[in-house]
Every structure is written in C-alpha cells, then in structure tokens.
Amino acid sequence: MYPLGSLCVFWLLPVALMLEEDSPLDCVPRKSVPFYRDYTHTFSEKGVFNYTTMLLREDLDLLVLGARESIYALDLKNISKKLASVKWEVTQQQKMDCKNKGKSPEMECKNYIRILHKMKDNRMYVCGSNAFDPVCDYMSYADGKLTLEKKAEDGKGKCPFDPFQRYASIMVDNTLYSATSMNFLGSEPVLMRSSSSIIRTEFKSSWLNEPTFVSMAQMPESEKSEDGDDDKVYLFFSETAVECDCYNTLVVSRVARVCKGDLGGQRTLQKRWTSFLKARMDCPVLQSQLPYIIQDTYRWCDPHQSWKNCLFYAIFTPQSDTLQHSAVCAYRVSDISKVFAEGKYKTPVPVETSFVKWVMYSGDVPVPRPGACINNEARKAGITQTLDLPDRTLQFIKDKPLMDQAIQPVGQKPLLVRKGSTFTRIIVDQVQDANGKKHHVMFIGTEEGTVLKAVNYDGEMFIIGEIQLFQPPKAIKILKMSNVTGQLYAGSDDGAAQMPVATCERSSSCMDCVLARDPYCGWDKVAGRCVALSNSKRELIQSVTEGQASLCPAADPVRPMNQSIWPGGNLKLSCPTPSNLAQTSWEMDKGHQVPSAHLQLLQDGLLILNASDRHAGRYRCLSVERSKGVNYTTIVSEYEVRITATGSGKGLTLLPQAQSDGPSKIVLQVSVGLLVVSLLTLLAWNFHKGHLPLPWKCGQKSRGQSQGTREDVGASQRPGPAEDKPLVLGTGNRNNNHNRGEAAFSAAENDVPCVNLPSLQYIDDSEI
Ligand SMILES: *[C@@H]1O[C@H](CO)[C@@H](O)[C@H](O)[C@H]1NC(C)=O
Ligand SMILES: *[C@@H]1O[C@H](CO)[C@@H](O)[C@H](O)[C@H]1NC(C)=O
Ligand SMILES: *[C@@H]1O[C@H](CO)[C@@H](O)[C@H](O)[C@H]1NC(C)=O
Ligand SMILES: *[C@@H]1O[C@H](CO)[C@@H](O)[C@H](O)[C@H]1NC(C)=O
Ligand SMILES: *[C@@H]1O[C@H](CO)[C@@H](O)[C@H](O)[C@H]1NC(C)=O
Ligand SMILES: *[C@@H]1O[C@H](CO)[C@@H](O)[C@H](O)[C@H]1NC(C)=O
C-alpha cells in the first residue's frame, strides 16, 4: 500500500538514525505457553460472535460483555458462569432497509454492541450499530437480570454505522465523548460530546483527515492547577497526514485533546470545539522509514500522585506490510500537555495553485492562546467561558489545530519491540517487587490470539511469557484488567477468556521461578514452591532486575528414568526446553560425549535410531540459561538406557495418555447414548401400553432437549481435544513425570522428519 521506496522524505529518519545501533530489534518471550487450560475460563455462546465490548462492574462482581445482538452479565471471578443476558436484535424492517442500501444482511445488517459505559446512577449506557442505523439505550442489572429500557436514543456520532470501523468513546461525568463517523458513508468523522448541546469537530481535513480512532482518556488537569486550568479529554487516532511533503498518502499517529468546559464559540466555531488541538506522536522504531501507526493506548496513573506523573502506554504497528515489528512506546502526560500549552502551531501556506505546504507558524499568536482552556488569566480579562472568546483566537484555531512539534516517547525510544507478531491491545499493571521497587508490567494482546507479558527493566526489554489465550488463534480485540480479581479479560470474535496476571505455581524449580524475572512471583525456600508475592509473608527469592538465580538452593537430584530398547529399535528421550532463552545439551555417563552415530538431536529431546549396544548407558539432558551474562545449568531429565534382546521394553509404542483419552471418551459417549436410547425405548413402550399418563408430545420435547444438551456438551468439549492434541511432542507430560513424555518412536523412518514440527516453537514449561 505504501511502498517503502516512496518519494517521501520523511522527517522521522534522522531521529531513528540517532538511536544506538545495538538496541535489539526483537525480544523473544522467555516462555511460550500453548493453551492455558488450567488457568483460564472462557465464555462463548453458540451462534453468537464478536465479543468485543467489555465493561468491568467490580461493584457488582460482573463482567458485562457486548457481542453481536447480545449482551451478557458474567461472573467476574469465573466468566464461564453466565448470570444474565439480553438480546438486542434488529427488526426485520431495519434489516431490509439496510440490505436495500447495499449492505450484507448476514454480516453488516446486524446490531453490534459497541459502547458500554457505567452511569452515575448505576445504570449502563449501551449503543449498537443496529444495521447501519446506530442507536443507544440504558440498561440495568437487578435481581439477576439485565434489562434494556428501549429508549432508542439516536446513536449517530456516538457509535459507528459500520461494524468494521474503529471508534473510541468515554463517559466523563455522565457525559459521553465519542469519536466515530456521523454518517452512513463513513465520510464525516467527528469527536463529539453529547451533552444538552452537542459540541463536535469541524468537517475539515485539517481537523480530521480520514482518521482511524483508537482510544480516549480523561485527565483531571484542574486538580491543584495553579493557573486554573480545566480537565481534558484526550483522543488517540491515526490519520492521513496533511503536513507530509510527499506525493503518496502517509498515515501518522496523533493525540488530540479538548477541554471539558468547552461550550463552543459565539459566532465563529458555534457548537464546535474551541479547544481542539492535535499533535503527531512518534514511536521511532529502528530502521523504519515510515512512521508506525498507533493501535491502542492505556492510561496509567499512580493513584497517590498528581496527574502529571500519568503515562500513556501506546502500541504501534508498521505502516508497511513488509515490516513485521510491533512496538510499545510510553508518553508522559506532562510532555503532551506541554506541547499543547506552549508549543508552536503549524500553518498552511499555498505553494502552487493547488498545493498547500504546512510549516511552522512564527507570526503573532492571539491572546487568549488558541486552543487553551479557560484559565485564570482569561478570567481576569473577563472571559469566563469559551463563548466569550474573541473571533481572532477562534479563527486561528479553526485554521491551525495542528501543533508543529511532535510528541516524543519517554527515553526517545520504544520500551518493547517484537518481531513477527501484531499487537492489538495493551494493559499496564504496576507491581512492587520483593525489594519494594515498582515495575510496570505490560500485557499485550496480539492478532495471533496470544497475550504477551513484558517488562522493561531499566532499558532492558524482557518478555516474561507469551500465552496462547484463544485456541484456535483469534485476534484479541479487547483487553481489560481487574485489580480486584487480579485477572485479565480478553475478547475475540469467537469468545471471551479470562486469565490470571500471574501463575507462579507453573514454575516448579527455584531456578525457573527466579529466572522468569516475574515481579509477581518469588521462590519460597521453606515451602519449596514458586508463589505470588501478594500471598506470601515469608521472605522470597526474587531477582527481577538482575535476573540472578545464584541464591537458589541446589535442586533435588533428578531420578533417572529406566528405558529399554531392542537392538535396531528407535527411542526418543524427551527433554522439553524449560525456556526459550535456554539451550539444551546432552551428556552421557558423566561427562562423556554423546555418540553421534544414529542419534538425532531434536529441539525437545534426543532420538536414538537403529540402537545398538554402544547406545546403552546414562543420558542426561542439561539446560543452560543465560541471564545477564551468567550461565545457569539445570538437569532437565536423566535416562538409564538398556538394550534388551527380547524387545519387550517399554521404549516401544507408548501412547501418550492424552491421546488415549479420545477413544475412552467416545466409548463413554456411546454408552451414555445407548443408555438414553434404551431408556427412551422403555418410556415409549410404557406410553404405548398406557402405563404412564403423560402426553406423548411432552416426552418428545424432553427427548429433544436431552439430545440437545448432549450435543452441546460434545461441542463445548471440542476445544478440549484441541488442547489434548499436543502442540509439542510430549505436551501431555505435566507434573514433572517423565513417563508420558517418553513417547517412543518404533515407527518407520519417514516419521523422523516430522519430528521437526513448526509447533516446536511452543514449549511446555511445566516440566523442569
Ligand atoms: C466456572 O464456571 C463453570 C460454569 O459454571 C464451571 O463449570 C466451573 O467449574 C467453574 N470453575 C471454577 C474454578 O469455579
Ligand atoms: C464477527 O465475527 C465473525 C466470526 O468470527 C467475523 O467473520 C466477522 O469479521 C466479525 N465482524 C466484525 C465486524 O468484526
Ligand atoms: C484498583 O484500581 C482503581 C483505579 O482503577 C483504584 O482506585 C483502586 O485503588 C485499585 N484497587 C486496588 C486494590 O489496587
Ligand atoms: C531403574 O532400575 C533400577 C535397577 O533396575 C532400579 O533400582 C530403579 O529404581 C529403577 N528406576 C526407576 C525410576 O524405575
Ligand atoms: C543398523 O545397524 C546395523 C549394525 O549396527 C547395520 O548392519 C544396519 O545396516 C543398520 N540399519 C540401518 C537401517 O541403518
Ligand atoms: C555460556 O554458555 C554459552 C553457550 O551456551 C557460551 O558461549 C558462553 O561462553 C558461556 N559463558 C560462560 C561465562 O560460561
């Protein structure tokens, strides 16, 4: 779309080149966790899609989830528990109207719930796209029921017409601020406030130029303000740059802001924002010529500190398809605020008849300052509301809402860069480590259905783990966190899922627990377990910034597993890599090199082919993990291999138990089915004979129901086998028992190449 070899000479280039060349362009997660079976709860309903709007109601212990034509109230502690639901479907007439306008009846002409906000009176404000005719309503939750009031308020400018279009909204003091398109065609983008008198942006390309709205946040800037400033609402979006001096269209990231007290102008900018200012946001990712595009933001504020210390964490993805990096940059609110309060403006100057160039404005700036909120200085001059602002100020802001200076991230560079995954959503949590130091842990949802848990330790990017939350992979479209439950909630087109922010108990050794560098977790020496800091009163071993595991007590010796194999047979010795940052190696009989003939090194084990006597002996798999320049060695597994003449050894055809679940489940289902059928036959016979007085119809209905339920159970189990089918050979070997991992290969040679599965990128970390 935007070829790299564009003629555009982009201003970002010098900045990017200034960065040190050695900063890593990629960061590998220490652990990759396939499906999180034991730790997640999921929710989805048959025939319902697009679970992409969420509202946490911690006051009611609810997660309110908006999907296509449905809204659910789920138990915040276990979202698999549906407490209530309400349907909000389009009428046949609306569907016809929408269809007649050329939209697809089964996809676009439906009601996509897009806005869910809490009102001061505990009700909720809900909007849906409603077959390209957006409407809003009020909803309450009482006596275990969700009820829509059917007020049918106009949703134009609040909620998008087009369910595929991005939008943003926020409820501030019971007033909705929204950023979306106002018309059917999607050609009239606005930032709008829906109070008694609607205030919105101008339809001018210098204000909003084909924008993609991303998110909104409010900032209580009037708090303890010395100059009597007002609270602000910030909007993040990307748009086609008007200021780019180039022939190709170029998209840039923006932050805009308005004042809460803005009432519009008297004559100029009547019912329009007088305080709409915007600036470019840079996230300089090394080697990128084109600016990266903002996708989501998270406002992080310390509740004990002033708003000036708040940060906006933002994720960026490349503009060009050829680059595959995603990045996180953080911005100080005070830096953004300063650019708007003191920075220079950009102004358009006609160069040729049809061409306009945007340059820094260096002329006189009218007073009061264009775009500023009403402050003490303005009040002194008799201007107490925006309606009193002079035309000169208003005309200036109408023509020049763009600031000259771009907003630079903290440290002038990204906090995280990851290759090969596309970031979609971000949440940030502050955690105090065992030394009392505070860290910001980033949870990042991806297009690939995973959640990354990452930290930046004094400039060092570190991804603690990548967790597959949706299986099969489905892009994470919304991500929320509750600091009450300590859970993350994610939504995708196919369902919602919840996972804990930390699962320390997954680390079974001190080495693994400490090298994880997870500020939530520490090793309890007394209990011999990896535990959450918040749940422990004992002193824990933890080393998040240094990543030092030398304080760990020596691990218990590993008991060797006995394996036997007949001459000429094949055997796999399993050794799952405990960490993506570790390297495994094998040694034999205490320091002897492993013979190379007829051995194949796998990513998660060792394969002995065509075994002979010299293959007998003690095999030990070592894992060496390098952390901050120090190598830490652990013994992952040990095997005593014997060559037996009889060939009755167990190293032959052991099926992993996970697979043998399948048949037994089927047997169970078949026998349940047979039981049901025989019961029904018995019942039918009874009805036939008149032994039972119930009408036949009723019996039929209950039979239909029972079958339906049985099918439902079958269907809801379907995700189960997806997990049972290991992503990795030997995924089934949880709980540190090697017996299931030793899945042996007695099969023909053509099995061998298959061992190098692409899925090997996922390791099961439960064994160390
Ligand atoms: C969560 O809720 C589901 C559905 O009610 C239930 O089957 C499951 O056991 C619950 N899990 C926990 C840990 O409570
Ligand atoms: C809704 O979900 C379906 C099924 O996954 C998907 O094909 C469709 O693109 C989604 N629609 C929107 C508007 O995201
Ligand atoms: C949770 O976060 C809210 C703000 O989002 C804050 O007011 C509250 O104190 C936090 N609670 C805990 C237990 O940290
Ligand atoms: C392996 O075999 C030896 C001797 O035959 C026995 O002492 C040991 O307990 C066995 N180990 C396991 C794990 O079964
Ligand atoms: C297996 O090894 C034996 C000797 O150890 C050799 O004679 C035979 O050809 C080998 N078979 C294969 C398939 O490599
Ligand atoms: C650590 O291990 C790596 C290879 O795994 C090796 O290259 C390096 O020299 C080792 N460093 C030390 C200090 O032993």
Tab-separated table of C-alpha atoms in Angstrom, residues 467-730:
chain	number	residue	atom	x	y	z
A	467	ILE	CA	0.337	-17.193	26.469
A	468	GLN	CA	-1.988	-18.615	23.868
A	469	LEU	CA	-5.378	-17.494	25.086
A	470	PHE	CA	-7.545	-18.327	22.122
A	471	GLN	CA	-7.303	-21.746	20.552
A	472	PRO	CA	-7.641	-21.801	17.579
A	473	PRO	CA	-5.860	-18.453	17.383
A	474	LYS	CA	-8.195	-15.478	17.147
A	475	ALA	CA	-7.156	-11.847	17.309
A	476	ILE	CA	-7.582	-10.226	20.696
A	477	LYS	CA	-9.934	-7.325	20.091
A	478	ILE	CA	-10.402	-6.124	23.620
A	479	LEU	CA	-8.378	-6.474	26.807
A	480	LYS	CA	-9.312	-5.386	30.330
A	481	MET	CA	-7.837	-5.948	33.751
A	482	SER	CA	-9.385	-6.003	37.194
A	483	ASN	CA	-7.114	-5.158	40.075
A	484	VAL	CA	-9.813	-6.589	42.381
A	485	THR	CA	-9.722	-10.114	40.934
A	486	GLY	CA	-6.166	-9.943	39.549
A	487	GLN	CA	-7.473	-11.222	36.250
A	488	LEU	CA	-7.206	-10.180	32.640
A	489	TYR	CA	-10.252	-10.366	30.403
A	490	ALA	CA	-9.893	-10.677	26.657
A	491	GLY	CA	-12.431	-10.752	23.889
A	492	SER	CA	-12.242	-12.007	20.324
A	493	ASP	CA	-14.715	-12.568	17.507
A	494	ASP	CA	-15.355	-16.084	18.744
A	495	GLY	CA	-15.390	-15.767	22.515
A	496	ALA	CA	-14.077	-14.221	25.689
A	497	ALA	CA	-11.423	-15.550	28.050
A	498	GLN	CA	-10.005	-14.657	31.409
A	499	MET	CA	-6.565	-15.417	32.813
A	500	PRO	CA	-4.710	-14.510	35.987
A	501	VAL	CA	-1.999	-11.840	35.809
A	502	ALA	CA	0.410	-14.308	37.365
A	503	THR	CA	0.656	-18.094	37.574
A	504	CYS	CA	3.732	-18.505	39.723
A	505	GLU	CA	2.969	-22.132	40.568
A	506	ARG	CA	3.749	-23.117	36.987
A	507	SER	CA	7.431	-22.816	37.869
A	508	SER	CA	8.405	-25.957	39.719
A	509	SER	CA	12.040	-25.141	40.409
A	510	CYS	CA	13.694	-22.192	42.067
A	511	MET	CA	15.870	-21.629	39.029
A	512	ASP	CA	12.877	-21.350	36.742
A	513	CYS	CA	10.959	-19.196	39.202
A	514	VAL	CA	13.780	-16.693	39.619
A	515	LEU	CA	14.976	-16.626	36.013
A	516	ALA	CA	11.383	-15.861	34.976
A	517	ARG	CA	12.082	-12.380	36.386
A	518	ASP	CA	8.396	-12.019	37.060
A	519	PRO	CA	7.841	-9.306	39.683
A	520	TYR	CA	4.625	-11.040	40.773
A	521	CYS	CA	6.469	-14.226	41.790
A	522	GLY	CA	9.188	-15.386	44.151
A	523	TRP	CA	10.615	-18.656	45.428
A	524	ASP	CA	9.584	-19.709	48.892
A	525	LYS	CA	12.579	-21.688	50.192
A	526	VAL	CA	10.679	-23.123	53.136
A	527	ALA	CA	7.730	-24.399	51.163
A	528	GLY	CA	9.879	-25.191	48.122
A	529	ARG	CA	7.412	-23.503	45.791
A	530	CYS	CA	7.131	-20.541	43.465
A	531	VAL	CA	4.469	-18.294	44.960
A	532	ALA	CA	2.808	-14.947	44.370
A	533	LEU	CA	4.353	-12.120	46.379
A	534	SER	CA	0.939	-10.836	47.335
A	535	ASN	CA	0.054	-14.153	49.011
A	536	SER	CA	3.245	-14.686	50.948
A	537	LYS	CA	4.507	-13.273	54.201
A	538	ARG	CA	7.817	-15.116	54.078
A	539	GLU	CA	10.971	-13.784	52.534
A	540	LEU	CA	11.149	-14.871	48.927
A	541	ILE	CA	13.984	-15.315	46.472
A	542	GLN	CA	13.468	-12.956	43.587
A	543	SER	CA	15.759	-11.048	41.272
A	544	VAL	CA	13.798	-9.228	38.627
A	545	THR	CA	16.183	-6.513	37.505
A	546	GLU	CA	19.379	-8.538	37.884
A	547	GLY	CA	17.969	-11.908	36.832
A	548	GLN	CA	20.322	-13.674	39.259
A	549	ALA	CA	19.474	-17.179	40.334
A	550	SER	CA	22.603	-17.828	42.386
A	551	LEU	CA	20.639	-17.550	45.624
A	552	CYS	CA	18.626	-20.604	44.695
A	553	PRO	CA	19.300	-23.693	46.804
A	554	ALA	CA	20.700	-26.694	44.924
A	555	ALA	CA	17.948	-28.564	43.168
A	556	ASP	CA	16.970	-32.060	44.239
A	557	PRO	CA	18.807	-34.708	42.248
A	558	VAL	CA	16.835	-36.000	39.294
A	559	ARG	CA	15.897	-39.676	39.473
A	560	PRO	CA	16.917	-41.368	36.249
A	561	MET	CA	14.168	-42.962	34.219
A	562	ASN	CA	14.685	-46.510	33.031
A	563	GLN	CA	14.305	-47.098	29.325
A	564	SER	CA	14.879	-50.228	27.385
A	565	ILE	CA	15.058	-50.764	23.699
A	566	TRP	CA	15.805	-53.685	21.395
A	567	PRO	CA	18.753	-53.651	19.041
A	568	GLY	CA	17.840	-51.828	15.855
A	569	GLY	CA	14.898	-50.045	17.501
A	570	ASN	CA	14.251	-46.341	17.822
A	571	LEU	CA	13.744	-44.417	21.043
A	572	LYS	CA	13.050	-40.825	21.914
A	573	LEU	CA	14.399	-39.378	25.128
A	574	SER	CA	12.342	-36.356	25.958
A	575	CYS	CA	13.833	-33.096	27.179
A	576	PRO	CA	11.454	-30.182	26.787
A	577	THR	CA	13.282	-26.860	26.840
A	578	PRO	CA	12.290	-25.131	30.044
A	579	SER	CA	12.716	-21.703	28.489
A	580	ASN	CA	13.127	-20.184	25.046
A	581	LEU	CA	16.256	-18.479	26.369
A	582	ALA	CA	17.838	-21.764	27.390
A	583	GLN	CA	19.845	-24.179	25.329
A	584	THR	CA	19.750	-27.871	25.988
A	585	SER	CA	22.558	-30.313	25.566
A	586	TRP	CA	23.074	-33.986	26.297
A	587	GLU	CA	25.843	-35.741	28.082
A	588	MET	CA	26.388	-39.421	28.614
A	589	ASP	CA	27.834	-41.357	31.508
A	590	LYS	CA	29.070	-38.379	33.490
A	591	GLY	CA	30.850	-36.152	31.097
A	592	HIS	CA	31.300	-38.463	28.138
A	593	GLN	CA	30.272	-37.080	24.820
A	594	VAL	CA	27.123	-38.467	23.383
A	595	PRO	CA	27.979	-40.781	20.459
A	596	SER	CA	26.981	-39.135	17.253
A	597	ALA	CA	26.199	-42.173	15.118
A	598	HIS	CA	22.478	-42.941	14.882
A	599	LEU	CA	21.477	-40.118	17.192
A	600	GLN	CA	19.381	-37.197	16.223
A	601	LEU	CA	19.162	-34.080	18.300
A	602	LEU	CA	15.670	-32.681	18.495
A	603	GLN	CA	14.505	-29.406	19.899
A	604	ASP	CA	12.756	-31.197	22.729
A	605	GLY	CA	14.727	-34.400	23.026
A	606	LEU	CA	17.103	-36.922	21.623
A	607	LEU	CA	16.271	-39.622	19.134
A	608	ILE	CA	18.178	-42.921	19.128
A	609	LEU	CA	17.883	-44.658	15.778
A	610	ASN	CA	18.835	-48.205	14.979
A	611	ALA	CA	20.004	-48.817	18.516
A	612	SER	CA	22.979	-50.974	19.264
A	613	ASP	CA	24.926	-51.912	22.401
A	614	ARG	CA	27.022	-48.779	22.394
A	615	HIS	CA	23.865	-46.741	22.934
A	616	ALA	CA	23.354	-48.220	26.389
A	617	GLY	CA	24.185	-46.003	29.316
A	618	ARG	CA	23.182	-42.978	31.321
A	619	TYR	CA	21.872	-39.966	29.360
A	620	ARG	CA	21.478	-36.597	30.972
A	621	CYS	CA	19.809	-33.558	29.427
A	622	LEU	CA	21.151	-30.221	30.642
A	623	SER	CA	19.632	-26.857	30.106
A	624	VAL	CA	21.814	-23.761	30.170
A	625	GLU	CA	20.024	-20.486	30.522
A	626	ARG	CA	21.977	-17.306	30.175
A	627	SER	CA	20.775	-14.444	32.288
A	628	LYS	CA	22.673	-11.175	32.482
A	629	GLY	CA	25.923	-12.788	31.339
A	630	VAL	CA	25.799	-15.736	33.711
A	631	ASN	CA	25.062	-19.310	32.618
A	632	TYR	CA	22.720	-21.274	34.870
A	633	THR	CA	22.696	-25.000	34.368
A	634	THR	CA	19.921	-27.337	35.382
A	635	ILE	CA	19.395	-31.015	34.777
A	636	VAL	CA	16.123	-31.377	32.960
A	637	SER	CA	15.988	-35.141	32.694
A	638	GLU	CA	18.093	-38.225	33.061
A	639	TYR	CA	17.669	-41.657	31.488
A	640	GLU	CA	19.206	-45.062	32.006
A	641	VAL	CA	19.030	-46.751	28.632
A	642	ARG	CA	19.366	-50.529	28.357
A	643	ILE	CA	19.461	-52.646	25.262
A	644	THR	CA	17.293	-55.697	25.705
A	645	ALA	CA	17.426	-58.668	23.489
A	646	THR	CA	13.785	-59.633	23.918
A	647	GLY	CA	12.361	-56.364	22.732
A	648	SER	CA	9.626	-56.296	25.313
A	649	GLY	CA	10.945	-52.997	26.595
A	650	LYS	CA	8.639	-50.151	27.260
A	651	GLY	CA	10.548	-47.954	24.889
A	652	LEU	CA	8.375	-49.158	22.054
A	653	THR	CA	4.913	-47.969	21.488
A	654	LEU	CA	3.783	-45.947	24.416
A	655	LEU	CA	0.828	-43.850	23.504
A	656	PRO	CA	0.678	-40.596	25.358
A	657	GLN	CA	-2.267	-40.796	27.694
A	658	ALA	CA	-3.727	-37.613	26.316
A	659	GLN	CA	-4.450	-39.431	23.112
A	660	SER	CA	-5.938	-42.458	24.723
A	661	ASP	CA	-8.485	-40.108	26.301
A	662	GLY	CA	-10.110	-39.824	22.930
A	663	PRO	CA	-11.345	-43.380	22.493
A	664	SER	CA	-12.442	-43.695	26.105
A	665	LYS	CA	-14.463	-40.503	25.788
A	666	ILE	CA	-16.127	-41.878	22.707
A	667	VAL	CA	-16.832	-45.161	24.483
A	668	LEU	CA	-18.383	-43.177	27.325
A	669	GLN	CA	-20.483	-41.118	24.967
A	670	VAL	CA	-21.612	-44.156	23.056
A	671	SER	CA	-22.622	-45.950	26.242
A	672	VAL	CA	-24.458	-42.873	27.518
A	673	GLY	CA	-26.159	-42.677	24.137
A	674	LEU	CA	-27.175	-46.334	24.294
A	675	LEU	CA	-28.465	-45.846	27.823
A	676	VAL	CA	-30.582	-42.875	26.719
A	677	VAL	CA	-31.922	-44.790	23.759
A	678	SER	CA	-32.878	-47.811	25.877
A	679	LEU	CA	-34.499	-45.574	28.479
A	680	LEU	CA	-36.469	-43.844	25.764
A	681	THR	CA	-37.488	-47.176	24.305
A	682	LEU	CA	-38.674	-48.247	27.732
A	683	LEU	CA	-40.583	-44.978	28.115
A	684	ALA	CA	-42.093	-45.307	24.674
A	685	TRP	CA	-43.199	-48.825	25.473
A	686	ASN	CA	-44.763	-47.557	28.675
A	687	PHE	CA	-46.585	-44.766	26.887
A	688	HIS	CA	-47.698	-47.186	24.246
A	689	LYS	CA	-49.076	-49.517	26.868
A	690	GLY	CA	-50.608	-46.546	28.664
A	691	HIS	CA	-48.668	-47.211	31.868
A	692	LEU	CA	-47.732	-43.562	32.025
A	693	PRO	CA	-50.342	-40.835	31.770
A	694	LEU	CA	-48.096	-38.115	30.286
A	695	PRO	CA	-48.933	-36.834	26.782
A	696	TRP	CA	-46.643	-38.149	24.077
A	697	LYS	CA	-45.713	-34.635	22.890
A	698	CYS	CA	-44.131	-33.736	26.182
A	699	GLY	CA	-41.985	-36.831	26.103
A	700	GLN	CA	-40.855	-35.952	22.624
A	701	LYS	CA	-39.886	-32.490	23.715
A	702	SER	CA	-37.870	-33.712	26.619
A	703	ARG	CA	-36.149	-36.177	24.365
A	704	GLY	CA	-35.220	-33.367	22.005
A	705	GLN	CA	-33.861	-31.390	24.892
A	706	SER	CA	-31.815	-34.171	26.319
A	707	GLN	CA	-30.258	-34.817	22.961
A	708	GLY	CA	-29.620	-31.137	22.521
A	709	THR	CA	-27.839	-30.946	25.818
A	710	ARG	CA	-25.741	-33.932	24.997
A	711	GLU	CA	-24.694	-32.350	21.736
A	712	ASP	CA	-23.912	-29.123	23.482
A	713	VAL	CA	-21.655	-30.942	25.847
A	714	GLY	CA	-19.937	-32.588	22.930
A	715	ALA	CA	-19.496	-29.278	21.198
A	716	SER	CA	-18.223	-27.459	24.209
A	717	GLN	CA	-15.680	-30.181	24.655
A	718	ARG	CA	-14.370	-29.636	21.208
A	719	PRO	CA	-11.861	-27.005	22.293
A	720	GLY	CA	-10.641	-29.594	24.795
A	721	PRO	CA	-9.176	-32.036	22.285
A	722	ALA	CA	-7.520	-29.097	20.578
A	723	GLU	CA	-5.518	-28.813	23.695
A	724	ASP	CA	-5.136	-32.519	24.126
A	725	LYS	CA	-3.552	-32.663	20.740
A	726	PRO	CA	-0.171	-31.520	21.890
A	727	LEU	CA	1.415	-28.533	20.240
A	728	VAL	CA	4.644	-30.170	21.147
A	729	LEU	CA	5.518	-33.786	21.343
A	730	GLY	CA	5.070	-34.686	24.934
